Amino acid sequence: MFGFLKKKVEEFSSAIAGKANEKLEAPPPPSPKKPKKKEGLATRIKKEVLGSTKLSEKEIDSYLWDFELALLESDVAHDVAKELVEEIKQNLLAKEFKKGENISESIESLVKAAIRRVMPDEGFDIVEEVRKGDKPFVVLFLGPNGAGKTTSLAKTAHLLKENGLSSVFAASDTFRAASIEQLEEHGKALGIRVIKHGYGADPAAVAFDAIDSAKANNIDCVLIDTAGRQDTNKNLLQELEKISRVAKPHLRLYLDEALAGNALVERVSTFKDSVGVDGIILSKMDLDVKGGGVISVFRSTGIPVVYFGTGQGYSDLEPFNADEIMRRVFG
Ligand SMILES: Nc1nc2c(ncn2[C@@H]2O[C@H](COP(=O)(O)OP(=O)(O)OP(=O)(O)O)[C@@H](O)[C@H]2O)c(=O)[nH]1
Ligand SMILES: [Mg+2]
């Protein structure tokens, strides 16, 4: 996982290091016949024994250009790739490269530090949100088709249950064939009640009933499953807005695949502008993810990634942690 980005950072660092070493090894330019001023001993030692150099914009520009392309190929969002390259460039221009130093390694750390800075430390803890929030606490799951909404909803219920919090499911995906049965399977496995009306029913009415049922039965949390919809389908986004108006969710969780790459930022933004999104869960992190979307989605949208789906089991849900992401990318 993330192998591509790691390789590109290594290639970039060693290319710049090669350039710096080339300059450090080059014979000194002929000295002027009569130095105006005698150099101090410390300056002479620095130049002749230790040796240090700086790189100019002209010398690093083509490498930065290649690196920007590599970031884009790794699914880093365009604005974030630009921001990263600019920051790395300024840091490289300010850096004094010294003979004997492991230059490649120090450039790698400089690049990694820049990447780490675009991510927040952590997302937020759903269990804590439910604990301290209203009862019942209403969570709406939304996102494109097949993103992992229903699976992640079941994983969330499992996490809440493990922490002593009860849930009820609202079968508000009344559109996709077998969606209600799928939710009922999860309900059966987890011991969670499913409130359903049937296919073709109004999803907002199902959510409303589930909230009523939770109130009547002293349930902590209502988890609303919705039909997948593409961000380009205005009618379906309006339907989601209606569900949201009726259910008044405390948390709107956007689901997408970590594999979604660059399109992720645009998709999340459309859902955010219509329905509103408070947090993101990225599923399928166990598959071959390039990683750029994970790194840049918060910087681009301002919405935190809360959890990752890392498999199909109920406990395959991991909280977002930036240091952990860095370990996965570069570890
Ligand atoms: N490997 C892997 N598979 C996952 C993960 N999350 C979900 N899946 C699988 O992805 C497929 C789609 O998951 P669903 O939860 O049904 O997705 P959905 O968004 O509810 O789909 P629709 O309701 O059809 O829009 C299923 O086969 C899941 O088992 C994950 O984290 N890792
Ligand atoms: Mg579903």
Short mmCIF file of N, CA and C in Angstrom, two decimals, residues 72-77 144-147 230 254-268 280-285 287-294 296-297:
data_model
loop_
_atom_site.label_atom_id
_atom_site.label_comp_id
_atom_site.label_asym_id
_atom_site.label_seq_id
_atom_site.Cartn_x
_atom_site.Cartn_y
_atom_site.Cartn_z
N LEU A 72 0.46 14.16 -8.00
CA LEU A 72 -0.84 14.06 -8.67
C LEU A 72 -1.13 12.61 -9.05
N GLU A 73 -0.11 11.91 -9.51
CA GLU A 73 -0.29 10.48 -9.85
C GLU A 73 -0.63 9.65 -8.62
N SER A 74 -0.19 10.13 -7.44
CA SER A 74 -0.50 9.42 -6.19
C SER A 74 -1.85 9.85 -5.64
N ASP A 75 -2.63 10.58 -6.44
CA ASP A 75 -3.98 11.02 -6.06
C ASP A 75 -4.01 12.18 -5.07
N VAL A 76 -2.92 12.88 -4.89
CA VAL A 76 -2.96 14.09 -4.05
C VAL A 76 -3.78 15.14 -4.83
N ALA A 77 -4.67 15.83 -4.13
CA ALA A 77 -5.50 16.84 -4.79
C ALA A 77 -4.62 17.94 -5.37
N PRO A 144 -21.59 7.86 -2.61
CA PRO A 144 -21.88 7.23 -3.90
C PRO A 144 -22.18 5.74 -3.79
N ASN A 145 -22.62 5.15 -4.89
CA ASN A 145 -22.97 3.73 -4.94
C ASN A 145 -21.78 2.83 -4.60
N GLY A 146 -22.05 1.84 -3.80
CA GLY A 146 -21.04 0.81 -3.54
C GLY A 146 -19.83 1.29 -2.76
N ALA A 147 -19.95 2.47 -2.12
CA ALA A 147 -18.78 3.06 -1.45
C ALA A 147 -18.44 2.33 -0.15
N GLN A 230 -24.76 9.37 -7.13
CA GLN A 230 -23.59 10.08 -7.66
C GLN A 230 -23.75 11.57 -7.40
N TYR A 254 -19.87 11.04 5.38
CA TYR A 254 -19.71 10.76 3.96
C TYR A 254 -18.81 9.54 3.79
N LEU A 255 -19.29 8.59 3.01
CA LEU A 255 -18.54 7.37 2.75
C LEU A 255 -17.99 7.36 1.35
N ASP A 256 -16.74 7.03 1.23
CA ASP A 256 -16.19 6.80 -0.11
C ASP A 256 -15.04 5.83 0.02
N GLU A 257 -14.60 5.35 -1.13
CA GLU A 257 -13.49 4.42 -1.12
C GLU A 257 -12.19 5.20 -1.04
N ALA A 258 -11.26 4.69 -0.25
CA ALA A 258 -9.93 5.32 -0.19
C ALA A 258 -9.28 5.27 -1.57
N LEU A 259 -9.76 4.35 -2.40
CA LEU A 259 -9.22 4.20 -3.75
C LEU A 259 -9.69 5.31 -4.69
N ALA A 260 -10.66 6.10 -4.22
CA ALA A 260 -11.32 7.05 -5.13
C ALA A 260 -10.37 8.10 -5.70
N GLY A 261 -9.29 8.35 -5.03
CA GLY A 261 -8.27 9.24 -5.59
C GLY A 261 -8.72 10.67 -5.72
N ASN A 262 -8.25 11.27 -6.79
CA ASN A 262 -8.44 12.70 -6.99
C ASN A 262 -9.90 13.14 -7.07
N ALA A 263 -10.77 12.25 -7.57
CA ALA A 263 -12.18 12.61 -7.71
C ALA A 263 -12.85 12.78 -6.35
N LEU A 264 -12.21 12.21 -5.33
CA LEU A 264 -12.77 12.22 -3.98
C LEU A 264 -13.08 13.64 -3.50
N VAL A 265 -12.13 14.53 -3.66
CA VAL A 265 -12.28 15.90 -3.16
C VAL A 265 -13.49 16.57 -3.80
N GLU A 266 -13.62 16.38 -5.10
CA GLU A 266 -14.72 17.01 -5.81
C GLU A 266 -16.07 16.44 -5.35
N ARG A 267 -16.09 15.13 -5.20
CA ARG A 267 -17.33 14.45 -4.77
C ARG A 267 -17.75 14.90 -3.38
N VAL A 268 -16.80 14.88 -2.45
CA VAL A 268 -17.13 15.28 -1.07
C VAL A 268 -17.65 16.71 -1.08
N ILE A 280 -15.71 12.18 7.31
CA ILE A 280 -15.55 11.26 6.19
C ILE A 280 -15.07 9.91 6.72
N ILE A 281 -15.67 8.84 6.19
CA ILE A 281 -15.09 7.51 6.42
C ILE A 281 -14.60 7.01 5.07
N LEU A 282 -13.36 6.60 5.02
CA LEU A 282 -12.82 6.06 3.77
C LEU A 282 -12.70 4.54 3.90
N SER A 283 -13.42 3.85 3.03
CA SER A 283 -13.43 2.39 3.11
C SER A 283 -12.33 1.80 2.21
N LYS A 284 -12.13 0.52 2.34
CA LYS A 284 -11.26 -0.26 1.45
C LYS A 284 -9.79 0.16 1.51
N MET A 285 -9.37 0.59 2.68
CA MET A 285 -7.96 0.93 2.88
C MET A 285 -7.07 -0.30 2.81
N LEU A 287 -7.19 -2.36 0.43
CA LEU A 287 -6.89 -2.65 -0.97
C LEU A 287 -5.73 -1.76 -1.44
N ASP A 288 -5.44 -1.77 -2.72
CA ASP A 288 -4.23 -1.09 -3.18
C ASP A 288 -4.45 0.41 -3.33
N VAL A 289 -4.26 1.13 -2.23
CA VAL A 289 -4.58 2.55 -2.18
C VAL A 289 -3.32 3.38 -2.46
N LYS A 290 -3.43 4.38 -3.31
CA LYS A 290 -2.26 5.21 -3.59
C LYS A 290 -2.00 6.21 -2.47
N GLY A 291 -3.04 6.63 -1.78
CA GLY A 291 -2.83 7.38 -0.55
C GLY A 291 -3.00 8.89 -0.64
N GLY A 292 -2.89 9.43 -1.84
CA GLY A 292 -2.95 10.90 -1.97
C GLY A 292 -4.27 11.50 -1.52
N GLY A 293 -5.37 10.78 -1.82
CA GLY A 293 -6.68 11.28 -1.42
C GLY A 293 -6.78 11.37 0.10
N VAL A 294 -6.25 10.36 0.77
CA VAL A 294 -6.28 10.31 2.23
C VAL A 294 -5.50 11.50 2.80
N SER A 296 -4.81 14.39 1.33
CA SER A 296 -5.19 15.76 0.97
C SER A 296 -6.65 16.13 1.17
N VAL A 297 -7.52 15.16 1.46
CA VAL A 297 -8.95 15.49 1.46
C VAL A 297 -9.31 16.53 2.53
#
